[in-house]
C-alpha positions as protocol buffer text, in pm:
chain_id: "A"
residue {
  index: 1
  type: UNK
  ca { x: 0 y: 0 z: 0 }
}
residue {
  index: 2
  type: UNK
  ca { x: 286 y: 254 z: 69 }
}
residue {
  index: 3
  type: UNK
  ca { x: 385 y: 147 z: -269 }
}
residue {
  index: 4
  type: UNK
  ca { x: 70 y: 320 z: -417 }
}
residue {
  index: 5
  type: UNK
  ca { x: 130 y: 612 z: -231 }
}
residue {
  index: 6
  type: UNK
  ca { x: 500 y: 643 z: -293 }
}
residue {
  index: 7
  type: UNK
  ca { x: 432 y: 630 z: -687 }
}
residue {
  index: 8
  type: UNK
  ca { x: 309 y: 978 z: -769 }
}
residue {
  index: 9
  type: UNK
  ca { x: 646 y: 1078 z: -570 }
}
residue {
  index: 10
  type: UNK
  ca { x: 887 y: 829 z: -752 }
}
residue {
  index: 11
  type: UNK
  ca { x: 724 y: 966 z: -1118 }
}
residue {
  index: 12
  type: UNK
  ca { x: 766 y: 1319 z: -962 }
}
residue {
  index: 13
  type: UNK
  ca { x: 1156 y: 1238 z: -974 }
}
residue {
  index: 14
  type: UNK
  ca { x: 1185 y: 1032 z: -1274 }
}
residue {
  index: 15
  type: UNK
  ca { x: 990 y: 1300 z: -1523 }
}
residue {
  index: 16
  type: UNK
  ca { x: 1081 y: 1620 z: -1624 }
}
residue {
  index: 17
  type: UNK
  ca { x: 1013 y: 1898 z: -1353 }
}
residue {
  index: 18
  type: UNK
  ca { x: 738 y: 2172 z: -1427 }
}
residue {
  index: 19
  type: UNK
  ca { x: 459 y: 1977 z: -1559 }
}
residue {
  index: 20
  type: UNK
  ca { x: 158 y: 2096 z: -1458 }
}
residue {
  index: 21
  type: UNK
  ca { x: -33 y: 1825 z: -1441 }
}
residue {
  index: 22
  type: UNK
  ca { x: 77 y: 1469 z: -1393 }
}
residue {
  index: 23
  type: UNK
  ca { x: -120 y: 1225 z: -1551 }
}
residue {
  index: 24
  type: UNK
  ca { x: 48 y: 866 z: -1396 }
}
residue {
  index: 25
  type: UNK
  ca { x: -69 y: 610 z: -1196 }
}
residue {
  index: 26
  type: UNK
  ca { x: -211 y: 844 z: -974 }
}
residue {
  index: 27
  type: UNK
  ca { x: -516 y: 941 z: -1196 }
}
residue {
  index: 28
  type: UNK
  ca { x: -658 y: 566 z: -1235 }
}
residue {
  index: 29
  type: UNK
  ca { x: -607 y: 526 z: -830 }
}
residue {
  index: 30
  type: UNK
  ca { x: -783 y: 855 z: -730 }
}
residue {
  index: 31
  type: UNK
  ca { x: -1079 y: 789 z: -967 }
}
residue {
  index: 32
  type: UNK
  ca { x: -1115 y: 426 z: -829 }
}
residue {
  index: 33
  type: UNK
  ca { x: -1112 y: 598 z: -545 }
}
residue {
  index: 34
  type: UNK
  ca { x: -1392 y: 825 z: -636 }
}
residue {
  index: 35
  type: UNK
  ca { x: -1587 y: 552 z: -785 }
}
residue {
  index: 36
  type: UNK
  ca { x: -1572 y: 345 z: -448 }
}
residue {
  index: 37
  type: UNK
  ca { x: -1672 y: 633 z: -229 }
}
residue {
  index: 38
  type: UNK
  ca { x: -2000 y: 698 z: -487 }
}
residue {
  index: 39
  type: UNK
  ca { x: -2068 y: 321 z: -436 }
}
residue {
  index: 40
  type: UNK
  ca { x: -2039 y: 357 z: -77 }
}
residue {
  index: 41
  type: UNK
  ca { x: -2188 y: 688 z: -48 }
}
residue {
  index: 42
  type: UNK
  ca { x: -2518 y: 596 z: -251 }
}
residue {
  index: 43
  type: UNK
  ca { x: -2569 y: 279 z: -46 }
}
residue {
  index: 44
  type: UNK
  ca { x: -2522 y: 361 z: 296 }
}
residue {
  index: 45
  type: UNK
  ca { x: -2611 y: 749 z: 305 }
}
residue {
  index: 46
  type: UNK
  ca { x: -2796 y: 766 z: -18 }
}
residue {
  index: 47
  type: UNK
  ca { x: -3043 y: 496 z: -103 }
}
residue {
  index: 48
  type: UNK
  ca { x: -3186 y: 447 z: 312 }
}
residue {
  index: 49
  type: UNK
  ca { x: -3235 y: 859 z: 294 }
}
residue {
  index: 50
  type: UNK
  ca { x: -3429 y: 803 z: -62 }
}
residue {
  index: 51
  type: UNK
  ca { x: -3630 y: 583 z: 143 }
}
residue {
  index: 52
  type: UNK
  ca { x: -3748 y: 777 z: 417 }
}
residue {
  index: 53
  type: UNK
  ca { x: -3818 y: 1075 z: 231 }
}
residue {
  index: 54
  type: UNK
  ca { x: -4008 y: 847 z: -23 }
}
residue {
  index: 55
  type: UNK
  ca { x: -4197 y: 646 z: 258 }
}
residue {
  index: 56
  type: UNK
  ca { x: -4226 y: 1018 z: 396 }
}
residue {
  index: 57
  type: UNK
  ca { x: -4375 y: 1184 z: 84 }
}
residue {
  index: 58
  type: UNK
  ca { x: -4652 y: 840 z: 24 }
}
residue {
  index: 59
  type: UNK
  ca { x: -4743 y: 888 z: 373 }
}
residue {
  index: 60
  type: UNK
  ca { x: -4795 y: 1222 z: 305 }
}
residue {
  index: 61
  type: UNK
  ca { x: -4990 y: 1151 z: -17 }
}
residue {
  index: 62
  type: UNK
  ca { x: -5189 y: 950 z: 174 }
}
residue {
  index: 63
  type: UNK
  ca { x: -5290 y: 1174 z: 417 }
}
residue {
  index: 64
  type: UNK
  ca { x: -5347 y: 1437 z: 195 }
}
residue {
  index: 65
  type: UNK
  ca { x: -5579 y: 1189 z: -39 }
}
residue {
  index: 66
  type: UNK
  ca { x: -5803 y: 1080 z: 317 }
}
residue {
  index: 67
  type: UNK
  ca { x: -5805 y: 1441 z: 370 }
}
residue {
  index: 68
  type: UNK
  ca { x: -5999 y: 1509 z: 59 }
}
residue {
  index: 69
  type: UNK
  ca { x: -6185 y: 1267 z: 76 }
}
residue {
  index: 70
  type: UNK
  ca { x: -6301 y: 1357 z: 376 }
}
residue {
  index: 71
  type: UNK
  ca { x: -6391 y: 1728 z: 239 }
}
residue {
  index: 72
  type: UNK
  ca { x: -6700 y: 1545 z: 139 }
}
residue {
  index: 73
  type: UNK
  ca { x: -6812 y: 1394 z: 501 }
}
residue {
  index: 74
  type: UNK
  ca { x: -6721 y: 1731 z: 606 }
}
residue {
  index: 75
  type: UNK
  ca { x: -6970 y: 1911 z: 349 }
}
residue {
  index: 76
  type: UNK
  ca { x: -7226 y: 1672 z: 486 }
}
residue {
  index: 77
  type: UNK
  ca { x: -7151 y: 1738 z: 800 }
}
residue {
  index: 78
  type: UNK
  ca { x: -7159 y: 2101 z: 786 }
}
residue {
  index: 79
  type: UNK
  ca { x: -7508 y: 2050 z: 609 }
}
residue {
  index: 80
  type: UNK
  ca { x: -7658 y: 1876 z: 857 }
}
residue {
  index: 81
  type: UNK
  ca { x: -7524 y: 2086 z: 1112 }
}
residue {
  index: 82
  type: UNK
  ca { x: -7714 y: 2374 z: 924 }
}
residue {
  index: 83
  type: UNK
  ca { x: -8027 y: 2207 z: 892 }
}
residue {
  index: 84
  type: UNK
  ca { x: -8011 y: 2141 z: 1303 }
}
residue {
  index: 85
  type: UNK
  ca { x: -7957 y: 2434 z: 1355 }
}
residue {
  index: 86
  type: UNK
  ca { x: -8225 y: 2596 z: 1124 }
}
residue {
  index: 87
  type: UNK
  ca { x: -8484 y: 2379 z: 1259 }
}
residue {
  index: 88
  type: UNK
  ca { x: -8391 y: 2456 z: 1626 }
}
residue {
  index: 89
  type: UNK
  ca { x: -8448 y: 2781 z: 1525 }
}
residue {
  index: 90
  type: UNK
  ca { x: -8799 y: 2747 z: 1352 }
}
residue {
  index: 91
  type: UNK
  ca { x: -8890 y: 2530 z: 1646 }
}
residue {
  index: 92
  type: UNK
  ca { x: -8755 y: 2841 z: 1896 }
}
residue {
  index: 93
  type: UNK
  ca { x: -8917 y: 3062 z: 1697 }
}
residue {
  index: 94
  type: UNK
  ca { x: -9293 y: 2886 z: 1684 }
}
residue {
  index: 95
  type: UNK
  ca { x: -9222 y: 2838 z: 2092 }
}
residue {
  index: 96
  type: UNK
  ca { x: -9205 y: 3155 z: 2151 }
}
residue {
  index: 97
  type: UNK
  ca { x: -9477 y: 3274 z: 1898 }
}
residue {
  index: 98
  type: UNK
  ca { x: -9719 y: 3049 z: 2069 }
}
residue {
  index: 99
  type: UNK
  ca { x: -9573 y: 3195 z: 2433 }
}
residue {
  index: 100
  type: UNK
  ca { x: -9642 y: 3573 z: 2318 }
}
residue {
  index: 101
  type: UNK
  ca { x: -10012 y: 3430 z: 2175 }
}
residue {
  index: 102
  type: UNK
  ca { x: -10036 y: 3298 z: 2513 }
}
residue {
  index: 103
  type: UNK
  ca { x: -9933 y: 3580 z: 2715 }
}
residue {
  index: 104
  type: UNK
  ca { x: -10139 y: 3785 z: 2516 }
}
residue {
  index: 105
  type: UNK
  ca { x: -10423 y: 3585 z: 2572 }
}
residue {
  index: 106
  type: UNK
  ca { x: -10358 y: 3590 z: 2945 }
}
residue {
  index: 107
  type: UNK
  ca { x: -10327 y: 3940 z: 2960 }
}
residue {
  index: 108
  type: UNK
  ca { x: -10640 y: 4048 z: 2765 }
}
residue {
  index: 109
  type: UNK
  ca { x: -10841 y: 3810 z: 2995 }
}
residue {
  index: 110
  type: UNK
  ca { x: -10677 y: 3962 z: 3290 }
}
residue {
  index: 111
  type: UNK
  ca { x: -10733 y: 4287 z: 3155 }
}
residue {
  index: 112
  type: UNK
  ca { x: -11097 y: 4194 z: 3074 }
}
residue {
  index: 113
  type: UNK
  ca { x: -11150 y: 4095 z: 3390 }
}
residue {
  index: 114
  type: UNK
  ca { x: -11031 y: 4381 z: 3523 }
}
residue {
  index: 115
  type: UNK
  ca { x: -11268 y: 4621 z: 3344 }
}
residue {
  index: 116
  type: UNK
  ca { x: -11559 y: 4406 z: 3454 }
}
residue {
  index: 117
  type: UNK
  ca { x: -11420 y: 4441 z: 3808 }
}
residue {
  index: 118
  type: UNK
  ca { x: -11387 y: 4832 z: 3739 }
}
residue {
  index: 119
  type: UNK
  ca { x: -11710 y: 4891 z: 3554 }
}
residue {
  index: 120
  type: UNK
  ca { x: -11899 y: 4677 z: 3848 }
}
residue {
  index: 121
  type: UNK
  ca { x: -11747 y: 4853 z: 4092 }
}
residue {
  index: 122
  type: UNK
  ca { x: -11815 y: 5199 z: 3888 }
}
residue {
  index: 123
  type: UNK
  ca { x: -12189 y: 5099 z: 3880 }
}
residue {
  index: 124
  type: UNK
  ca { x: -12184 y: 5034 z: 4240 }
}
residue {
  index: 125
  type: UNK
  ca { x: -12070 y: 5372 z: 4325 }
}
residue {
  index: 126
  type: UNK
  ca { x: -12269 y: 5528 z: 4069 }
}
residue {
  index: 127
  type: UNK
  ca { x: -12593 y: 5355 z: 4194 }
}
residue {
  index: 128
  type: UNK
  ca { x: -12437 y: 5462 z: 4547 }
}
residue {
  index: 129
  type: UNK
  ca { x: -12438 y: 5845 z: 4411 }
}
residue {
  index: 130
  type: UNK
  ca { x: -12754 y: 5796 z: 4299 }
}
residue {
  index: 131
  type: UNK
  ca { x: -12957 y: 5646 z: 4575 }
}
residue {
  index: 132
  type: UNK
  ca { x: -12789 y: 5906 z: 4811 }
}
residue {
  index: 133
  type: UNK
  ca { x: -12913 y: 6178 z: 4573 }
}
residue {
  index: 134
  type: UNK
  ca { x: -13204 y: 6053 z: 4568 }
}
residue {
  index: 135
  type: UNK
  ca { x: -13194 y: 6024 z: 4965 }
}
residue {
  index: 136
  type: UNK
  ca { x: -13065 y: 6390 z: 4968 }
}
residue {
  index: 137
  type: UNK
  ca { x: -13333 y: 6573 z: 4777 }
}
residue {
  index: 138
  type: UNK
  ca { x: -13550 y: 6366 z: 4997 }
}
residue {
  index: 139
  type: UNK
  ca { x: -13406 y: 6509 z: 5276 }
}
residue {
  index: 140
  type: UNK
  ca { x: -13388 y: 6844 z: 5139 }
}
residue {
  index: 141
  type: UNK
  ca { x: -13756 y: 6835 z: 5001 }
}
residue {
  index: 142
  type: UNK
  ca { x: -13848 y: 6721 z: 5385 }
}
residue {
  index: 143
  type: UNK
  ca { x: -13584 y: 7025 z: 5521 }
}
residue {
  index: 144
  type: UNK
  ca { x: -13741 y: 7255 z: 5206 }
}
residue {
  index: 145
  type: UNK
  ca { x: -14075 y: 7176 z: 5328 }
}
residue {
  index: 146
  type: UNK
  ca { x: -14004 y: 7243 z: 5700 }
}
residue {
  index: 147
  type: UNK
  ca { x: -13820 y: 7558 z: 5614 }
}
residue {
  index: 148
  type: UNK
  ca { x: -14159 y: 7686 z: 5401 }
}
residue {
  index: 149
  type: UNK
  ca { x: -14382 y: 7655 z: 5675 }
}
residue {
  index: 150
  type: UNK
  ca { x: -14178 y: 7816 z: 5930 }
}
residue {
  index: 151
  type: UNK
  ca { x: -14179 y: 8076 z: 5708 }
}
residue {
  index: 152
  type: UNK
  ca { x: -14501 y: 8034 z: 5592 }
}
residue {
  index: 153
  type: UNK
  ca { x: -14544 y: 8086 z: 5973 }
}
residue {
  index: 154
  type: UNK
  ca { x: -14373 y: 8359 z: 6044 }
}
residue {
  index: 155
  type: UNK
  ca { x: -14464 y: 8596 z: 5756 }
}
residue {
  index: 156
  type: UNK
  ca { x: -14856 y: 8518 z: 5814 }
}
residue {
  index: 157
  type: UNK
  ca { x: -14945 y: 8500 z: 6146 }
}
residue {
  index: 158
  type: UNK
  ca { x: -15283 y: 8318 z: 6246 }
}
């Protein structure tokens, strides 16, 4: 082996100095050299890296293939999502509908009732008024009548 490295040193000596390029045994040795280190390089660095990145990139593929087909199940999804919530919201909506109808309902009875109470107890007081109007001029025909005689009485003398 020191043999192959002594070479390029023994030409150096036996050619002509100044060459600028020496194109001996060393040329054939350095590109076998080159050639082994490719070999080596592509199978033990090369070729498992390939792999990865191309087990790496299917996997990816994969992935990106479930993922549109899933855009569908997601459309269908969101759809029925939508109609949910669309009918929850008719079905809120009639509820309370029906609650304001019912409400309203409540309230004009409550507010019927109330006028009845009001008007009954309006009648009351106005048949009150009236009977003690009535009771009044009674009294004040009696009083009128009284107060007419006395001076009745007192203007002719018997």
């Amino acid at each position: 082996m020191n043999t192959l490295w002594a070479i390029p040193a023994i030409a150096e000596e036996a050619e002509e100095k100044g060459k600028i390029f020496d194109f001996n045994l060393t040329l054939p040795i350095i590109v076998a050299e080159f050639l082994l280190l490719m070999l080596a390089l592509d199978n033990l660095w090369f070729k498992p890296v390939a792999k990865v990145m191309d087990e790496r990139d299917e996997a990816i593929r994969q992935k990106l293939m479930g993922v549109r087909d899933n855009s569908d199940e997601i459309k269908k999804l969101q759809e029925q999502a939508e109609a949910i919530l669309k009918a929850a919201r008719a079905e809120t909506t009639a509820e309370l509908n029906k609650m304001r109808r019912e409400t309203a309902a409540s309230l004009d009875a409550k507010l019927q009732e109330s006028r009845q109470r009001v008007e009954k107890e309006l009648a009351e007081a106005l048949a009150n008024l009236e009977s003690q109007k009535e009771e009044t001029l009674r009294s004040l025909d009696k009083q009128v009548q009284e107060l007419s005689d006395q001076i009745v009485a007192k203007v002719i003398p018997f």
